Coordinates of C-alpha atoms and ligand atoms in Angstrom, one line a residue:
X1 CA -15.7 6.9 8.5
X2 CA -16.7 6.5 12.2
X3 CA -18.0 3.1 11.1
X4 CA -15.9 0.0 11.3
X5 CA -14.2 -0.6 8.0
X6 CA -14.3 -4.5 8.0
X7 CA -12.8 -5.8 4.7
X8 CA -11.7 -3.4 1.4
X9 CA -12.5 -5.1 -1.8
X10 CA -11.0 -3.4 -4.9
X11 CA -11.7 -4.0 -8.1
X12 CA -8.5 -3.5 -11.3
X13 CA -9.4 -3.2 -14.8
X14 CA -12.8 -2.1 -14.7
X15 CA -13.0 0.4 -17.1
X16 CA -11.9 -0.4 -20.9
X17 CA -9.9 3.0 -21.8
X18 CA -8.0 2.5 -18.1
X19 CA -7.3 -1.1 -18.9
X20 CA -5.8 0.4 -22.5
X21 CA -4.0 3.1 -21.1
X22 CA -1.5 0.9 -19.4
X23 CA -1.6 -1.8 -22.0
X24 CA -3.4 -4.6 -20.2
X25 CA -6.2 -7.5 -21.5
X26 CA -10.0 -6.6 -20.6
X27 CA -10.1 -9.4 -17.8
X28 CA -13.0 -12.5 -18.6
X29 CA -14.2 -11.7 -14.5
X30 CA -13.7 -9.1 -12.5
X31 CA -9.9 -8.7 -11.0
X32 CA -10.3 -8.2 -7.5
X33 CA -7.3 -7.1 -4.8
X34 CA -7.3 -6.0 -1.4
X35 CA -6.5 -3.2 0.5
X36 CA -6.2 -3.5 4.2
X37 CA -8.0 -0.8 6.5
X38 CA -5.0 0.8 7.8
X39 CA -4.5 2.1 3.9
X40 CA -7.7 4.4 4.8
X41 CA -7.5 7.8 5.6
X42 CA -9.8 11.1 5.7
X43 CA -9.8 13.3 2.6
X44 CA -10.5 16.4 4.8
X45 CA -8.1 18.4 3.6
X46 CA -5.2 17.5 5.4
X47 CA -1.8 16.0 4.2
X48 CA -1.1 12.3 3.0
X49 CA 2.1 10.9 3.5
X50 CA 3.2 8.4 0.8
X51 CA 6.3 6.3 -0.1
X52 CA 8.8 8.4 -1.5
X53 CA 11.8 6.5 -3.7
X54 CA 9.9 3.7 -4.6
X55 CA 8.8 4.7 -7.8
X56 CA 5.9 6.3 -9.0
X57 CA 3.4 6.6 -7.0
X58 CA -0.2 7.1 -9.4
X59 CA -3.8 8.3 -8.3
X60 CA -6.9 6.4 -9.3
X61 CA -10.1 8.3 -8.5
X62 CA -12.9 5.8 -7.7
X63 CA -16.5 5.4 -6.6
X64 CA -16.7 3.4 -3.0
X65 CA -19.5 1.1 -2.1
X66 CA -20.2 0.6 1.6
X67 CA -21.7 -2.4 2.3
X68 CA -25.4 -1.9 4.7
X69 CA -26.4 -5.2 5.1
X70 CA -25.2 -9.2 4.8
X71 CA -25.6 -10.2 1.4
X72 CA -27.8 -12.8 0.8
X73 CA -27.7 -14.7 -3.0
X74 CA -30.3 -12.7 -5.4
X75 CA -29.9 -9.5 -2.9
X76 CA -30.1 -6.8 -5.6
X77 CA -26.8 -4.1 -5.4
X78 CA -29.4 -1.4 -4.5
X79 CA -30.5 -3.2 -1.2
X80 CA -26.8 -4.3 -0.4
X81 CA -25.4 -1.0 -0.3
X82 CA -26.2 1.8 2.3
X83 CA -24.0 5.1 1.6
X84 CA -21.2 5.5 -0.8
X85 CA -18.2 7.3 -1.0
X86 CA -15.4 8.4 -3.4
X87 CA -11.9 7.8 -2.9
X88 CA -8.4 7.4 -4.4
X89 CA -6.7 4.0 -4.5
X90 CA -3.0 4.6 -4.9
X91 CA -0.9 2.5 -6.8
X92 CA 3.3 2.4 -6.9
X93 CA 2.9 1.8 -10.7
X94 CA 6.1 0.8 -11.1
X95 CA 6.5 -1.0 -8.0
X96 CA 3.3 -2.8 -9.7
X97 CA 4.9 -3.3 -13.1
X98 CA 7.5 -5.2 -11.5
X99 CA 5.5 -7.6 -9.3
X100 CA 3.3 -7.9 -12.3
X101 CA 6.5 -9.4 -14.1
X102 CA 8.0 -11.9 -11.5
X103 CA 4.1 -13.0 -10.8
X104 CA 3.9 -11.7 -6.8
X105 CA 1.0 -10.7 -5.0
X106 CA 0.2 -6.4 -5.6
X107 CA 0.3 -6.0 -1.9
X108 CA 3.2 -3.8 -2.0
X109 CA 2.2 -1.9 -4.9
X110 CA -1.5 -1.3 -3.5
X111 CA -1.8 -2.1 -0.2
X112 CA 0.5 0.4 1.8
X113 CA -0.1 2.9 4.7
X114 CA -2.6 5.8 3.5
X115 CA -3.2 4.2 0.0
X116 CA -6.9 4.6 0.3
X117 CA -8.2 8.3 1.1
X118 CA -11.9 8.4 1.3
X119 CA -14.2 11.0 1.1
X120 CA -17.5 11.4 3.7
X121 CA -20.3 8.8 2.8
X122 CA -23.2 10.2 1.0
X123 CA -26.8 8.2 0.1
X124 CA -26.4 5.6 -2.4
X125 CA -29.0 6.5 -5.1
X126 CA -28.9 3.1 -6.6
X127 CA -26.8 1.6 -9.6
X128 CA -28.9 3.9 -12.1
X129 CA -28.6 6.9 -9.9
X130 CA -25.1 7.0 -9.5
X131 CA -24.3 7.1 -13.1
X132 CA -26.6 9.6 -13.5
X133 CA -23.7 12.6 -12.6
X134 CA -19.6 11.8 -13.6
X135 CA -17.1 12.3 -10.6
X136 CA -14.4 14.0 -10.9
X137 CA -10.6 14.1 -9.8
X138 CA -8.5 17.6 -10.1
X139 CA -5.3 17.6 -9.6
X140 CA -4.0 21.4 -8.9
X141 CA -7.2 22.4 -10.2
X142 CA -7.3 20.8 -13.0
X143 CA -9.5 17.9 -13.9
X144 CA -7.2 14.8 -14.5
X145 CA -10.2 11.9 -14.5
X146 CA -13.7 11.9 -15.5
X147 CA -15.1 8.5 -14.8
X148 CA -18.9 7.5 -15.1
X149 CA -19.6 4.1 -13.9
X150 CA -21.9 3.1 -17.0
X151 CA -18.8 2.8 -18.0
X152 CA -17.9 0.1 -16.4
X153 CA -16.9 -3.3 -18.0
X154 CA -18.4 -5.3 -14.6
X155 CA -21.5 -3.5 -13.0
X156 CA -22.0 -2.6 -9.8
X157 CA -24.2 -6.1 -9.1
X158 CA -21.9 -8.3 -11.0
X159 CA -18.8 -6.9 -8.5
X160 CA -21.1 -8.0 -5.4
X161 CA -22.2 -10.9 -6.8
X162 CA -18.7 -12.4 -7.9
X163 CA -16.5 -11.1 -4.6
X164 CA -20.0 -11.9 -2.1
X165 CA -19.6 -15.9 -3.8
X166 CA -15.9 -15.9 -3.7
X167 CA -15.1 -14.5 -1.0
X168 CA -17.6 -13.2 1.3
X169 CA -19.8 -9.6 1.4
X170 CA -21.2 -8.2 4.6
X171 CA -21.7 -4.7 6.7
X172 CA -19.0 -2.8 6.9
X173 CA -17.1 -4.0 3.4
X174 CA -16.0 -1.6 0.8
X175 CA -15.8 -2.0 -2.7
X176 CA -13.4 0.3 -4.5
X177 CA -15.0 -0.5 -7.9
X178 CA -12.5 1.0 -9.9
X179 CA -11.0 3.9 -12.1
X180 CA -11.5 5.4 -15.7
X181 CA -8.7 6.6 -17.7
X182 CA -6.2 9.5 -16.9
X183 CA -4.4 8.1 -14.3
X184 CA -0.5 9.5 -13.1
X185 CA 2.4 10.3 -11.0
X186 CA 1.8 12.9 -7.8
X187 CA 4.3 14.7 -6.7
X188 CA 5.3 16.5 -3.2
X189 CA 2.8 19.3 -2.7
X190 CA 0.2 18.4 -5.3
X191 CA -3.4 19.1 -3.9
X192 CA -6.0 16.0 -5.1
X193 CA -9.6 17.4 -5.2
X194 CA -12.7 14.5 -5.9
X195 CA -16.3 15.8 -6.7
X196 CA -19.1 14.5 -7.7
X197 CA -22.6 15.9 -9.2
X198 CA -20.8 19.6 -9.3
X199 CA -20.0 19.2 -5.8
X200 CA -16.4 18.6 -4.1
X201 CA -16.6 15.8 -1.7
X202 CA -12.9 16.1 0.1
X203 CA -9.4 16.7 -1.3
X204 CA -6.1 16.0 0.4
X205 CA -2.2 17.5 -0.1
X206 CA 0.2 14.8 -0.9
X207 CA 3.6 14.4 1.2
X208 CA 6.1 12.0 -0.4
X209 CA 8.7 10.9 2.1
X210 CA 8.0 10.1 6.0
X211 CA 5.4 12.4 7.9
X212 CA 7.5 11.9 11.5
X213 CA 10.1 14.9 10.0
X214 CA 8.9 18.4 10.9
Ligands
MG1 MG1 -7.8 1.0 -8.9

């Protein structure tokens, strides 16, 4: 995390029993938002404050591709990426719902301060690698999502490829590619623990409500 974050690409829909838990269409491309960097934050244990009395306010575990390297057309996902991490990309669901209706921008449902905890970075071991172990998100100790990105409904090279042609793909990017099924509310005081490969890779303690108060 000592590395410059430069842009944060996320990715909605990507997995089909996500996409049919909250009633959505399986999208034709990949749906892609952004986060900006200030939504990033250590999950090292320590507290994350988030909005309190605008609704909802949902986890969505996630795998997180740092980008190594400028992408260059025919660059294969396995070159492009360096180190990956897992993270959470918080959502005010029903903040989201809303916007969804009257057709705004999700900025305020997804891009707000502390909306994107991240683990440490770990080797990449390549698109076939990765989905060779689930990760994991517990909440209170107890496991909440299971995700596996074979799963995915866009792989890991058709993400790069459509956001690197769209929009742009170079060192220091991340991709939050997104989540699998299982997704809900946190409340004050709930403790959010990601692992991968049997291993846990950071948690955090949520804090609804402003962190200045002690
Ligand atoms: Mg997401």
């Amino acid at each position: 995390m000592k590395q410059l974050i430069k842009n944060i690409y996320c990715v909605g829909r990507n997995y089909r029993l996500h996409v049919e838990e909250l009633g959505n269409d399986v999208p034709k491309e990949p749906m892609i938002f952004m986060k900006p960097s200030h939504a990033v934050v250590p999950m090292d244990g320590s507290k994350v404050v988030l909005p309190e009395g605008r609704g909802e306010v949902h986890y969505e575990a996630e795998l997180v591709l740092r980008i190594g390297r400028n992408y260059e057309p025919g660059i294969s996902v396995d070159d492009l990426v360096d180190v990956m991490a897992f993270g959470i990309d918080f959502t005010l669901r029903d903040v989201q719902n809303e916007l969804r209706e009257i057709g705004h921008p999700w900025t305020a449902a997804k891009a707000f301060l502390n909306s994107a905890p991240l683990t440490p970075y770990m080797a990449f071991p390549g698109t076939e690698g990765v989905a060779g172990e689930d990760f994991l998100l517990r909440k209170n100790d107890e496991i909440v999502q299971r995700g596996n990105t074979a799963n995915m409904i866009f792989s890991l090279q058709q993400i790069v490829d459509f956001i690197a042609e769209r929009y742009g793909l170079g060192e220091g990017d991340l991709i939050f590619t997104g989540t699998p099924e299982g997704v809900g509310p946190v409340a004050d005081g709930d403790k959010l623990e990601l692992a991968y490969g049997g291993r846990v890779l950071g948690s955090c303690t949520v804090q609804l409500g402003s962190g200045s108060n002690s």
